[in-house]
Coordinates of C-alpha atoms in Angstrom, one line a residue:
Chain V
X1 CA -33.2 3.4 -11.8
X2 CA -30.6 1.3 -10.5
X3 CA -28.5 2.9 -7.9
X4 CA -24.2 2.6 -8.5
X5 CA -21.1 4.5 -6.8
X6 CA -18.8 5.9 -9.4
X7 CA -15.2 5.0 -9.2
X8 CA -14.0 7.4 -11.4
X9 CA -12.2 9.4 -8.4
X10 CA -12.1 9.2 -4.2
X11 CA -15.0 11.2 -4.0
X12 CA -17.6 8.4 -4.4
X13 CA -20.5 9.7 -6.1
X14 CA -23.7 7.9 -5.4
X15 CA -24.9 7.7 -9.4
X16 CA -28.6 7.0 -10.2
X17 CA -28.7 5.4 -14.3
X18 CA -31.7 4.9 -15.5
X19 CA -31.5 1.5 -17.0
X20 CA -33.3 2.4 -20.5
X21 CA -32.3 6.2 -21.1
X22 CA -28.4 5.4 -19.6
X23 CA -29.3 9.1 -18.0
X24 CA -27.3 9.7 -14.9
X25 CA -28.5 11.6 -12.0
X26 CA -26.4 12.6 -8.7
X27 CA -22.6 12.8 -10.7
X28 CA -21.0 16.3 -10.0
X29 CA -18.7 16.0 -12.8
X30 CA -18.9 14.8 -16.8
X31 CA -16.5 11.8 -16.0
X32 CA -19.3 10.0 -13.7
X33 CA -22.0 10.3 -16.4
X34 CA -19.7 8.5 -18.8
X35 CA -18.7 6.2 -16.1
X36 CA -22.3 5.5 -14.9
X37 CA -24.1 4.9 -18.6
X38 CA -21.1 2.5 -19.6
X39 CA -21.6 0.7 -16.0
X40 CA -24.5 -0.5 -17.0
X41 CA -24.3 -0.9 -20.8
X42 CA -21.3 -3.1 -21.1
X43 CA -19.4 -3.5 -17.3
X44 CA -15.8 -4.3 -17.8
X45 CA -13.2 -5.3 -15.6
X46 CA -9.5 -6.3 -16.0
X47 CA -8.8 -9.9 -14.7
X48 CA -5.1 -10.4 -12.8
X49 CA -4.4 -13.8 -11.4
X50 CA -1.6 -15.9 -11.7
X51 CA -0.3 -19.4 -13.5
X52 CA 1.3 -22.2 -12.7
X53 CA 5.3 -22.0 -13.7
X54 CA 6.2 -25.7 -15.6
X55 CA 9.6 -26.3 -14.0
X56 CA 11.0 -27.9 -10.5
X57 CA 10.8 -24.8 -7.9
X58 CA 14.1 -24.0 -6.4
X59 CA 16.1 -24.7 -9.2
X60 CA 18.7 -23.2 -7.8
X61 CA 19.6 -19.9 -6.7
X62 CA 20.9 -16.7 -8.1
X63 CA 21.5 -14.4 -5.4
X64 CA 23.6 -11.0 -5.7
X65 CA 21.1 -10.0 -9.0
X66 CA 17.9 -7.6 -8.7
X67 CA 14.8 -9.9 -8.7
X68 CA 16.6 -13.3 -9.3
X69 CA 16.3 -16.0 -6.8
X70 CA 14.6 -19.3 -6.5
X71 CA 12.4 -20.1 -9.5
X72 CA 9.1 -18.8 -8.4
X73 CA 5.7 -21.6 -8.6
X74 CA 3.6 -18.7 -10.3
X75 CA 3.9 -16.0 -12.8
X76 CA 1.4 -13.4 -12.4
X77 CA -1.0 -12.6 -15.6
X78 CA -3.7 -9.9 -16.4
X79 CA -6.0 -9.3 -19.4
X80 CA -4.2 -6.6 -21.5
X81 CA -7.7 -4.4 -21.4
X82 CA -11.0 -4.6 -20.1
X83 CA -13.1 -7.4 -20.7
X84 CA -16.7 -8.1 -20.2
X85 CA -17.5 -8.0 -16.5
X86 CA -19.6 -11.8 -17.3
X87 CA -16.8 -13.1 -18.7
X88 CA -14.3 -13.1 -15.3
X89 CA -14.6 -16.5 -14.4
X90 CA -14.3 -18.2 -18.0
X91 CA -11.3 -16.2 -17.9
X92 CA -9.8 -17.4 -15.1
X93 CA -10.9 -21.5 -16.1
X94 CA -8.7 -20.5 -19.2
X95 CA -6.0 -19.0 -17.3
X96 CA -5.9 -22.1 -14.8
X97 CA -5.5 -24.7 -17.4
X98 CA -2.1 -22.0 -18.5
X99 CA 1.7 -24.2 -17.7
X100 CA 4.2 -21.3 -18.4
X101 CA 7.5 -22.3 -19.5
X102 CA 10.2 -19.9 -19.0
X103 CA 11.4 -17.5 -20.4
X104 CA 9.1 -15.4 -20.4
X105 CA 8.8 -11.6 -20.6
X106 CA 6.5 -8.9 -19.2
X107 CA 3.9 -8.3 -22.3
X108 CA 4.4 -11.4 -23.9
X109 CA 0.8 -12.8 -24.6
X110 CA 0.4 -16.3 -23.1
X111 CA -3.8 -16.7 -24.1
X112 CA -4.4 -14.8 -27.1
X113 CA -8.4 -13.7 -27.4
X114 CA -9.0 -15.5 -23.7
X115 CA -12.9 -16.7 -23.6
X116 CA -14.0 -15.3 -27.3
X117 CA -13.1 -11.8 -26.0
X118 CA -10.8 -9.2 -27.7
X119 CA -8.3 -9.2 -24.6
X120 CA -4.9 -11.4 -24.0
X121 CA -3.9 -12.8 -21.3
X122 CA -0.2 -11.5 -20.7
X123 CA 2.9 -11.5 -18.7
X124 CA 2.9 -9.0 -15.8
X125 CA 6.6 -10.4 -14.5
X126 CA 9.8 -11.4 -16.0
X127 CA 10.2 -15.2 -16.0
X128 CA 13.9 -15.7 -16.5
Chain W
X1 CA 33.9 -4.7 7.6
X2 CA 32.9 -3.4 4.3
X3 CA 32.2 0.4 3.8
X4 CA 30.2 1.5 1.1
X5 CA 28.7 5.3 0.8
X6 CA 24.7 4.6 1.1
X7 CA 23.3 1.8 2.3
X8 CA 19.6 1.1 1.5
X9 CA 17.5 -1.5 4.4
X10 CA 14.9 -3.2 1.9
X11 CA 14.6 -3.4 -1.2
X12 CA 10.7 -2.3 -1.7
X13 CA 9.4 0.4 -3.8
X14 CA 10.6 2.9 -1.2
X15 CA 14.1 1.3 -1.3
X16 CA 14.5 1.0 -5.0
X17 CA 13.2 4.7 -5.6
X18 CA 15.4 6.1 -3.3
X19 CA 18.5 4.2 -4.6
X20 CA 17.9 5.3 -7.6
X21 CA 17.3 9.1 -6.7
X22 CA 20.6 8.8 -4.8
X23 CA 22.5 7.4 -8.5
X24 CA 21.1 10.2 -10.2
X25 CA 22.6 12.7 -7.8
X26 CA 25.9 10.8 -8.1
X27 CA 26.3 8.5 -5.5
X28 CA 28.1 5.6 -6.8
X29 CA 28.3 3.0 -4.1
X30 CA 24.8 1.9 -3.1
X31 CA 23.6 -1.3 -1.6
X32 CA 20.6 -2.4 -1.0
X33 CA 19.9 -5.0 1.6
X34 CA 16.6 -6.8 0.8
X35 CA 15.8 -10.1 3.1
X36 CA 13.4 -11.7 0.5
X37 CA 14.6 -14.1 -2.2
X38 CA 13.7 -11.1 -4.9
X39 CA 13.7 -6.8 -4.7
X40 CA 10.4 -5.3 -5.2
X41 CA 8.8 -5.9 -1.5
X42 CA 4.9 -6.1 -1.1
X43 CA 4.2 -5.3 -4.8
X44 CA 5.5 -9.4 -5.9
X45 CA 1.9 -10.4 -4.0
X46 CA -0.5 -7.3 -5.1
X47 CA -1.0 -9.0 -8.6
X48 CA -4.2 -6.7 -9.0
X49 CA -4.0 -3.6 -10.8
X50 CA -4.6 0.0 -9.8
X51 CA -0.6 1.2 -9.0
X52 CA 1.2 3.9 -10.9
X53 CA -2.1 6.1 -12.4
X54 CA -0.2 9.0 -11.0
X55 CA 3.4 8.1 -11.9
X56 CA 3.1 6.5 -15.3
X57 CA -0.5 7.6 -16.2
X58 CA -1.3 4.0 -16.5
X59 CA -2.5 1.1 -14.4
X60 CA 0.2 -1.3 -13.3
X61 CA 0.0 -4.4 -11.7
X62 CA 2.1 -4.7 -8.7
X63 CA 5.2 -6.8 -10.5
X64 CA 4.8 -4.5 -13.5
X65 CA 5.6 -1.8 -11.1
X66 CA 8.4 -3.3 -9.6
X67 CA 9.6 -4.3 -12.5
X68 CA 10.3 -1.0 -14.3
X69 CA 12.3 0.6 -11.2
X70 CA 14.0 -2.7 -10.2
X71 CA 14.7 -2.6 -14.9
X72 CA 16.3 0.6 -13.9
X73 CA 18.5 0.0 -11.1
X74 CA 19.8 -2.7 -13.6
X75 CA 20.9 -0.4 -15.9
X76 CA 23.5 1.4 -13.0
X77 CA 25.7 -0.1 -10.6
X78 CA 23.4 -0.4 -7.3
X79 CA 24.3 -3.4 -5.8
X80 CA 21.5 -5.9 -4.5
X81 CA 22.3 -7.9 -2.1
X82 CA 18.8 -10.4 -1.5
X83 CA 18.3 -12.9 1.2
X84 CA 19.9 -10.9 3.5
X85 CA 18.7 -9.9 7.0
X86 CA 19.7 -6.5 9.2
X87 CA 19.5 -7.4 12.4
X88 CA 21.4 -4.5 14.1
X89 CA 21.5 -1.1 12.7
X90 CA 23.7 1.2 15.2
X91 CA 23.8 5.0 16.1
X92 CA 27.0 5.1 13.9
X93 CA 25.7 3.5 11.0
X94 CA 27.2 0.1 11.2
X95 CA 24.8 -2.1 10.0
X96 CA 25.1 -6.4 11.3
X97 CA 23.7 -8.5 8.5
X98 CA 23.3 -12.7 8.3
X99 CA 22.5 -14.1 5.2
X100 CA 22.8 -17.6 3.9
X101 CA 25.5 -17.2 1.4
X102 CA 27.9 -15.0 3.6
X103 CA 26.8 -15.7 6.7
X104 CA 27.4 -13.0 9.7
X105 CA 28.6 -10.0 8.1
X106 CA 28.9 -5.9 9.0
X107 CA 28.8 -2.9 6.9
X108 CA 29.6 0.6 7.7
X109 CA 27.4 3.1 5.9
X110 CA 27.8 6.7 5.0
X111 CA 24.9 7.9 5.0
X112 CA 21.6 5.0 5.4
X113 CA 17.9 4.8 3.8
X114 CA 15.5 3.3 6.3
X115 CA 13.1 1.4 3.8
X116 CA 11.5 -1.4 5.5
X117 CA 7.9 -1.1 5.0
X118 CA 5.4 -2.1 7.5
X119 CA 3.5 -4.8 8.9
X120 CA 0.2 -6.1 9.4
X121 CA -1.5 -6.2 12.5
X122 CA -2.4 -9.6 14.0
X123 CA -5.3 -11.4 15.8
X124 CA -3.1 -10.5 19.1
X125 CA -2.8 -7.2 18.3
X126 CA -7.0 -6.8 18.1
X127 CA -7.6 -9.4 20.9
X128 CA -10.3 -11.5 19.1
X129 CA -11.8 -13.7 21.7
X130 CA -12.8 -17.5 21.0
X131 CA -11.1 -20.6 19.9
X132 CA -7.6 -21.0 18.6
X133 CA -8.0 -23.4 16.1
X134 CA -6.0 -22.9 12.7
X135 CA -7.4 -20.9 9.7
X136 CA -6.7 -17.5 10.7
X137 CA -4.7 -15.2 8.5
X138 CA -3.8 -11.7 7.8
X139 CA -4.8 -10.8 4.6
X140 CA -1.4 -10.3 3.5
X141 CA -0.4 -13.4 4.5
X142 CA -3.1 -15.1 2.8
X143 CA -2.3 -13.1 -0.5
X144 CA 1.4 -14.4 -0.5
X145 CA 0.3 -18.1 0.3
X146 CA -2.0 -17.3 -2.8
X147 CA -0.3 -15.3 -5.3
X148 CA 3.8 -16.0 -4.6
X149 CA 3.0 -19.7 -3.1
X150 CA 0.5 -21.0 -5.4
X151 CA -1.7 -22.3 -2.3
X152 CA -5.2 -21.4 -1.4
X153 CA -6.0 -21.1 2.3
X154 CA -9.6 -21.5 2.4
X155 CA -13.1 -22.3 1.1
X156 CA -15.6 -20.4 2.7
X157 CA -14.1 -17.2 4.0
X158 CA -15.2 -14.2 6.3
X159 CA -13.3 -11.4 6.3
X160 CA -12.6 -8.9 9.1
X161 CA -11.8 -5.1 8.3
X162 CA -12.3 -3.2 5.5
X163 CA -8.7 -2.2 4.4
X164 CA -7.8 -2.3 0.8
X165 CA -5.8 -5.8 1.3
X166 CA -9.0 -7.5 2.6
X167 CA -11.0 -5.8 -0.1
X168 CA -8.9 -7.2 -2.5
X169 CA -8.6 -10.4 -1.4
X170 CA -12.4 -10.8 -1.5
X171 CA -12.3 -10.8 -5.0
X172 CA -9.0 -12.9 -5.8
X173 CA -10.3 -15.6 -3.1
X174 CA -13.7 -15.6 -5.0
X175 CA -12.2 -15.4 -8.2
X176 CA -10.4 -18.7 -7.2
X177 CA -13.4 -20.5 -6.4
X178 CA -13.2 -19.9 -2.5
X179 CA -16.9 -18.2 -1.2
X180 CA -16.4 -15.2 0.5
X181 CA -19.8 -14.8 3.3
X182 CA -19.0 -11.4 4.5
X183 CA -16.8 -8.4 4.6
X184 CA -16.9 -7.3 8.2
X185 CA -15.7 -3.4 9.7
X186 CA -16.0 -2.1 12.9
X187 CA -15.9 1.7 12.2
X188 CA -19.2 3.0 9.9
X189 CA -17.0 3.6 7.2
X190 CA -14.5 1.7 5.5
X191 CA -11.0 2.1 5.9
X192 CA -10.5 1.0 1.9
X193 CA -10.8 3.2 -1.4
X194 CA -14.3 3.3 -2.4
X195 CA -13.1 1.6 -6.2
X196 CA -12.5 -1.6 -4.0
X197 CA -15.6 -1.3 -2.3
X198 CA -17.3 -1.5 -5.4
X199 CA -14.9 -3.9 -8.0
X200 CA -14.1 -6.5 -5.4
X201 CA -17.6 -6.2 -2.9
X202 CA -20.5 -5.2 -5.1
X203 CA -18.9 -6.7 -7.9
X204 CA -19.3 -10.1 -6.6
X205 CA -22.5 -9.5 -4.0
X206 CA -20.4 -10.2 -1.0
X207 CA -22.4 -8.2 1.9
X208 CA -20.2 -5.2 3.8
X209 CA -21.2 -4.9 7.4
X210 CA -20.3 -1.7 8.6
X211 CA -20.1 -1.2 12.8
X212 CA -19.9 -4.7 12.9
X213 CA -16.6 -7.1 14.4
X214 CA -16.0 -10.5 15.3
X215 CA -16.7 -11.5 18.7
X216 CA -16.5 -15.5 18.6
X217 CA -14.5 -17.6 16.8
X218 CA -15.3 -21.6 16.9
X219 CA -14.1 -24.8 15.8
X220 CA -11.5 -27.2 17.4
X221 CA -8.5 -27.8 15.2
X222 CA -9.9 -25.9 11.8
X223 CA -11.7 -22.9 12.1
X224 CA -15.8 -23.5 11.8
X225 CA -17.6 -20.8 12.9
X226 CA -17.3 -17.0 12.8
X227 CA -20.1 -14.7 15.2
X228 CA -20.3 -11.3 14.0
X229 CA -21.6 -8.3 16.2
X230 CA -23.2 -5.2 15.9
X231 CA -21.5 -2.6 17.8
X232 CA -22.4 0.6 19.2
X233 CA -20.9 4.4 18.6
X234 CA -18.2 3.4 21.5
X235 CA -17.9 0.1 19.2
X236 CA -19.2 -2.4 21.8
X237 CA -21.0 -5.6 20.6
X238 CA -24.6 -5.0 21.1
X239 CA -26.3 -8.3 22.8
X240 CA -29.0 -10.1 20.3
X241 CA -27.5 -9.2 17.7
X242 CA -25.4 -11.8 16.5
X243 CA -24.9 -13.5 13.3
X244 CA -23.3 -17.0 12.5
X245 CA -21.3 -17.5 9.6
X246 CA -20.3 -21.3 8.9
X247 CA -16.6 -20.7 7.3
X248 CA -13.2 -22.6 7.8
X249 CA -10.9 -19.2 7.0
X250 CA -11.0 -15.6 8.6
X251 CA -9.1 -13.1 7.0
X252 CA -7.7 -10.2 9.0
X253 CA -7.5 -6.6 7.2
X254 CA -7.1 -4.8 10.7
X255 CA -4.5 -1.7 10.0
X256 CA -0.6 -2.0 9.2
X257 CA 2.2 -1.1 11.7
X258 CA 5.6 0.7 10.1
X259 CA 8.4 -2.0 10.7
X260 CA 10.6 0.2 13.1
X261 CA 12.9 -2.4 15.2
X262 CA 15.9 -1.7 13.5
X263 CA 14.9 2.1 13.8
X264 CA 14.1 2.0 17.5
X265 CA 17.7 -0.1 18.2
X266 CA 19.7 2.6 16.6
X267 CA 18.1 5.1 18.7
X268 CA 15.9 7.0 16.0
X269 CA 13.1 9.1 17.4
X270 CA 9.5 7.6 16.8
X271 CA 6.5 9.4 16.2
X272 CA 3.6 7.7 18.4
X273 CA 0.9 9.2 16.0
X274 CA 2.5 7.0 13.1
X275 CA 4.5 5.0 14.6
X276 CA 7.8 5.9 12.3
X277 CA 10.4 8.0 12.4
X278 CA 10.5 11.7 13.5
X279 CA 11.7 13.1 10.0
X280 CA 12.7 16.6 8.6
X281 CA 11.4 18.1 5.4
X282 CA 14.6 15.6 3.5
X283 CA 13.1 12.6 5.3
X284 CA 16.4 12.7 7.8
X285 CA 15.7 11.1 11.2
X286 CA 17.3 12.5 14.2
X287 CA 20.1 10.6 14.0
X288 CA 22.3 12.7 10.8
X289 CA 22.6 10.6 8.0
X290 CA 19.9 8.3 8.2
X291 CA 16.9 8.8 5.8
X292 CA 13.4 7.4 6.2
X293 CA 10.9 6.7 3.6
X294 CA 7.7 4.5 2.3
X295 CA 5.6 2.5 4.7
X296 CA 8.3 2.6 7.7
X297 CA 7.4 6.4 8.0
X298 CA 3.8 6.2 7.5
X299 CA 1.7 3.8 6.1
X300 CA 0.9 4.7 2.6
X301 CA -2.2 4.3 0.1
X302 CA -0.8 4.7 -2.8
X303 CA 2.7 3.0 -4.2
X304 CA 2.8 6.4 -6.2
X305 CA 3.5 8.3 -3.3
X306 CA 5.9 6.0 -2.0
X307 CA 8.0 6.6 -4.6
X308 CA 8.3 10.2 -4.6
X309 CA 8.9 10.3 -1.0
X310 CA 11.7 8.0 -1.2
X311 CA 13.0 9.5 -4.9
X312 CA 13.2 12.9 -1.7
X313 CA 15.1 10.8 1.0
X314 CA 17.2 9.5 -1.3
X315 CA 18.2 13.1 -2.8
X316 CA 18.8 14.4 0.8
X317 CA 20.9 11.4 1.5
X318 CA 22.8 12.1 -1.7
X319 CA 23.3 16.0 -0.2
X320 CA 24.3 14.5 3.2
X321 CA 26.7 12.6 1.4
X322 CA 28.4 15.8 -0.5
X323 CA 28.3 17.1 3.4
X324 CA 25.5 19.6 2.6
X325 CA 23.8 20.2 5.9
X326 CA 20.4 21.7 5.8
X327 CA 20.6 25.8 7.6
X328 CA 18.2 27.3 9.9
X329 CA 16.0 27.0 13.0
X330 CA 13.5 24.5 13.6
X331 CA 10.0 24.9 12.9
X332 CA 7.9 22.1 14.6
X333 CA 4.0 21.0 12.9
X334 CA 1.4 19.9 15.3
X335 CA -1.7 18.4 14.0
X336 CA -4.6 20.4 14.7
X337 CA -8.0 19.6 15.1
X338 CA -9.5 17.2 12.8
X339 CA -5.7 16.0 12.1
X340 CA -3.8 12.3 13.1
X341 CA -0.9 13.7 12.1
X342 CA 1.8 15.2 9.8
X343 CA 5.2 14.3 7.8
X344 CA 7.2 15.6 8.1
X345 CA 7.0 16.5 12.0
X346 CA 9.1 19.5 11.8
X347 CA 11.2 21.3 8.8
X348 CA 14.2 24.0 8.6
X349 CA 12.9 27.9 8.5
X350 CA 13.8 29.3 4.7
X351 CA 13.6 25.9 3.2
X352 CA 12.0 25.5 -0.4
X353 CA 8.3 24.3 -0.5
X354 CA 7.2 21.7 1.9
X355 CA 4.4 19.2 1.0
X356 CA 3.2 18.1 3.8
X357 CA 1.4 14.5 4.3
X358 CA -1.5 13.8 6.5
X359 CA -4.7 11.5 7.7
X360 CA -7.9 13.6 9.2
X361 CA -9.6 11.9 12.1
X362 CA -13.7 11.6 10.5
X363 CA -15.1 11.4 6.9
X364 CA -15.3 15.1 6.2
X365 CA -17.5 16.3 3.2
X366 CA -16.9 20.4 1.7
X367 CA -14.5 21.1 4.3
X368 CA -10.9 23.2 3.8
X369 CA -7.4 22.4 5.3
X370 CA -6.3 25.1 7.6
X371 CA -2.3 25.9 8.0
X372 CA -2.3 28.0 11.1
X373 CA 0.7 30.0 12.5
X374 CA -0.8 30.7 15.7
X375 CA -4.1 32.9 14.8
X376 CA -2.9 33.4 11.4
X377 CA -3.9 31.6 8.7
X378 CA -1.0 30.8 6.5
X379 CA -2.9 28.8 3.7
X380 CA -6.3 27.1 3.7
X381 CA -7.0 24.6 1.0
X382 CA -10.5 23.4 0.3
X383 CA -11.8 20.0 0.1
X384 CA -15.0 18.6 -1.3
X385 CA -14.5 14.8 0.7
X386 CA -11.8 13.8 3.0
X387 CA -11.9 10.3 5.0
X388 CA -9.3 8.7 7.1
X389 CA -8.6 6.1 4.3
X390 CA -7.4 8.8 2.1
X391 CA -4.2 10.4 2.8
X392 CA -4.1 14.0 2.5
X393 CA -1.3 16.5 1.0
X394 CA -0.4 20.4 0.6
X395 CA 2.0 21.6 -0.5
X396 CA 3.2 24.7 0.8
X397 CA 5.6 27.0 -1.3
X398 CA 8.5 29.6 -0.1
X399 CA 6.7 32.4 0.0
X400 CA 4.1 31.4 2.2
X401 CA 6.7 29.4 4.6
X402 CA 8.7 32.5 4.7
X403 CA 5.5 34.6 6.6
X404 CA 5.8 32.6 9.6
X405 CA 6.4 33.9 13.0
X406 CA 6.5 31.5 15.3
X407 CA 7.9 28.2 16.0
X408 CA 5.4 25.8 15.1
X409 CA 2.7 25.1 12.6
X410 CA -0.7 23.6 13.0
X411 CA -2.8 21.7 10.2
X412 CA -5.9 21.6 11.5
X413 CA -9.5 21.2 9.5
X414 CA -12.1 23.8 9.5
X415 CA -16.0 22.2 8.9
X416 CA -18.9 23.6 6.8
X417 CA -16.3 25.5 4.8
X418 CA -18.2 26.9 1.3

């Protein structure tokens, strides 16, 4: 029995799975069953970080316009789905090696299949 | 001087929403003043996902967020004015500005949108005793250094407070390489959601020491040493039981304060139970004409709500504009037992629906929300969990607003309720 919380809403349910049946004990709703079996059969997470932007900061500056400015260092990323929780951190070697050029647009996809998984790393910010 | 019909004081989720709220009621001259180098406020820092479930039935990243109100207001004619800083707003609505393009400037505002979010609280505000060496942040303040600057602030970290910024900085620090020892709260709950108890704590093994604080901090120019106590039910260090954690950063996730100097300068009432603005059912302060909305009326857990609170002020401001004045007497809400406190503080008798917002005092498990009018109950809601890091709501429609007598409203919680 291996003992989780469900995260599936605020209320917190203290799930117990049972690691060979996936039967879940101490959910008070359908969701935290489903929630609790794939816990422990395949954990995924999404990964958000951020990379490093390839030109000069402060560039120059744009005031006046809605989110322009000085050329920001970073552009933040995520995984476009869930991917293996085991994977996070051979995610985020791959997404450290990333040099983003601008332009760059939210959704574009800057790793495509990051660490052998079936997520991309994408844009989460507009790069002008 | 410049006039322009709204003006908007940061330009945040709260202020974009509300902008945006006041175009689509037909306001045409809105600026927003936003003293960052870009709009969109806190959410440029909370890379992490989790915002807009309830508003765009998906989860956002904080810049994805941003980015599809701040895509809108592109698309009209609100003007955003970056890089600039209010540092006067007065009782008329003149508003003194500096910024390094224009320099000292002044605006006169028809009606104004107080949207300035709030801060964190500091190492000063909680008094932590010991050493002042460098390597103490806010959470937040690591987070920007992080995420906006590119810069990590540490390599073996401990953590103090429980708050969803700390929680999530656990996990981007230790994503990052940094080791994060210990997540350390003094109450014997945490003040976070319980899904960042579990994705950025559990997910990475890093311990959570509930009724526990810092009570010694060492090292002579870099932080070295953390001691962590535990503490009793009136949350004093118990003797003997002090750990030592070798780390060069503390973070601070210790509870945010609205940002209300520019509020408290015009003269707007404050609310000591949240530390913002006094505000109708329209998010009007008492001064007529200016609005209030986001995390400079009450701090907020969700961006969601943010934005349909402000998306409210900045209809009402619109009205004001029109001169539409809200009718009828005062009807005042007191926070009953159980309850921190309320927004709004007080609304207009034969208004529409009110929703009203709230934090209860204790975790709380099969209990109901009580709307009393005097010994009458006007509406009781029932709740399977409540905890002070959740923030409450009811709404409360016509009819039932319509019943009451008296002059004041109490939301209070009733215990054991089946």
């Amino acid at each position: 029995m291996k003992e989780i919380i469900c995260i599936t809403c605020p209320k917190g349910c203290h799930l117990k799975v049972d690691e060979e049946s996936y039967a879940v004990t101490g959910n008070s709703c359908p969701r935290g069953a489903v929630y609790g079996a794939n816990e422990l059969r395949n954990p995924v997470r999404v990964v958000t970080s951020t990379a490093v932007v390839s030109t000069s900061p402060d560039k120059g500056r744009e005031t006046g316009e809605a989110g322009g400015g000085v050329t920001p260092r970073r552009l933040p990323v995520k995984t476009d789905r869930p991917i293996p929780k085991g994977k996070m951190f051979e995610v985020m070697a791959e997404i450290a090696k990333l040099r983003v050029k601008p332009p760059v647009k939210v959704g574009d996809v800057l790793i495509p299949n990051v660490a052998g998984t079936d997520g991309n790393v994408v844009a989460t910010k507009n790069l002008p | 001087m410049t006039a322009h019909e709204l003006v908007v004081i940061g330009g945040g989720p709260a202020g974009l929403a509300a902008a945006l709220a006041a175009w689509e009621q037909g306001v045409r001259d809105i600026l927003i003043l936003e003293r960052d180098n870009q709009a969109g406020g806190i959410l440029n820092q909370c890379i992490h996902n989790g915002f807009g479930l309830h508003r765009f039935q998906e989860e956002l990243t904080g810049p994805e967020y941003a980015g599809r109100f701040i895509d809108l207001v592109k698309q009209t004619d609100i003007q955003i004015r970056t890089d600039t800083m209010v540092l006067e707003l007065t009782e008329d609505r003149v508003l003194h500005t500096v910024s390094p393009q224009y320099g000292y400037e002044t605006f006169r505002a028809g009606a104004v949108i107080l949207s300035m979010g709030c801060r964190e609280r500091t190492r000063g505000a909680i008094s932590i005793p010991g050493a002042r060496c460098s390597g103490i942040f806010t959470a937040g303040a690591a987070q920007r250094f992080l995420n906006i600057e590119g810069y990590m602030v540490g390599k073996r970290v401990v953590i103090l407070g429980s708050g969803d910024i700390g929680l999530i900085m656990a996990r981007r620090m230790t994503l990052e390489g940094a080791k994060v020892l210990a997540c350390v709260e003094l109450m014997p709950y945490s003040g976070g959601l319980t899904r960042n108890i579990v994705q950025c704590l559990n997910d990475f093994d890093i311990p959570l020491y509930l009724s526990h604080t810092v009570t010694d901090v060492r090292g002579r120019d870099r932080l070295e040493q953390v001691v962590v106590s535990q503490v009793d039910e009136k949350r004093r260090p118990i003797p003997g039981t002090e750990m030592v954690f070798d780390c060069d950063t503390l973070l601070l996730s210790v509870g945010l304060l609205p940002e209300n100097e520019l509020s408290r300068q015009a003269g707007v009432e404050i609310d000591p139970r949240t530390n913002g603005p006094v505000v109708w059912e329209n998010r009007e302060c008492s001064i007529p004409g200016v609005f209030a909305c986001g995390n400079v009326l009450h701090v907020h857990d969700l961006v969601d709500y943010v934005s349909a609170e402000s998306e409210q002020a900045g209809k009402a401001a619109a009205a004001y504009l029109r001169g539409e004045r809200p009718a009828g007497t005062e009807i005042r809400i007191t926070n009953g037992s159980g309850v921190a406190y309320t927004v709004p503080q007080h609304f207009h008798r034969g208004t529409d629906a009110v929703e009203f917002f709230f934090r209860v005092r204790a975790i709380y498990k099969n209990a109901a929300i009580r709307v009393m009018d005097g010994q009458t109950q006007i509406a009781r809601f029932k709740r399977e969990h409540m905890a002070p890091g959740e923030m409450e709501n009811v709404k409360l429609p016509k009819v039932l607003l319509d019943r009451v007598q008296g002059d004041t409203l109490s939301v209070e919680i009733e215990e054991g309720a089946q």
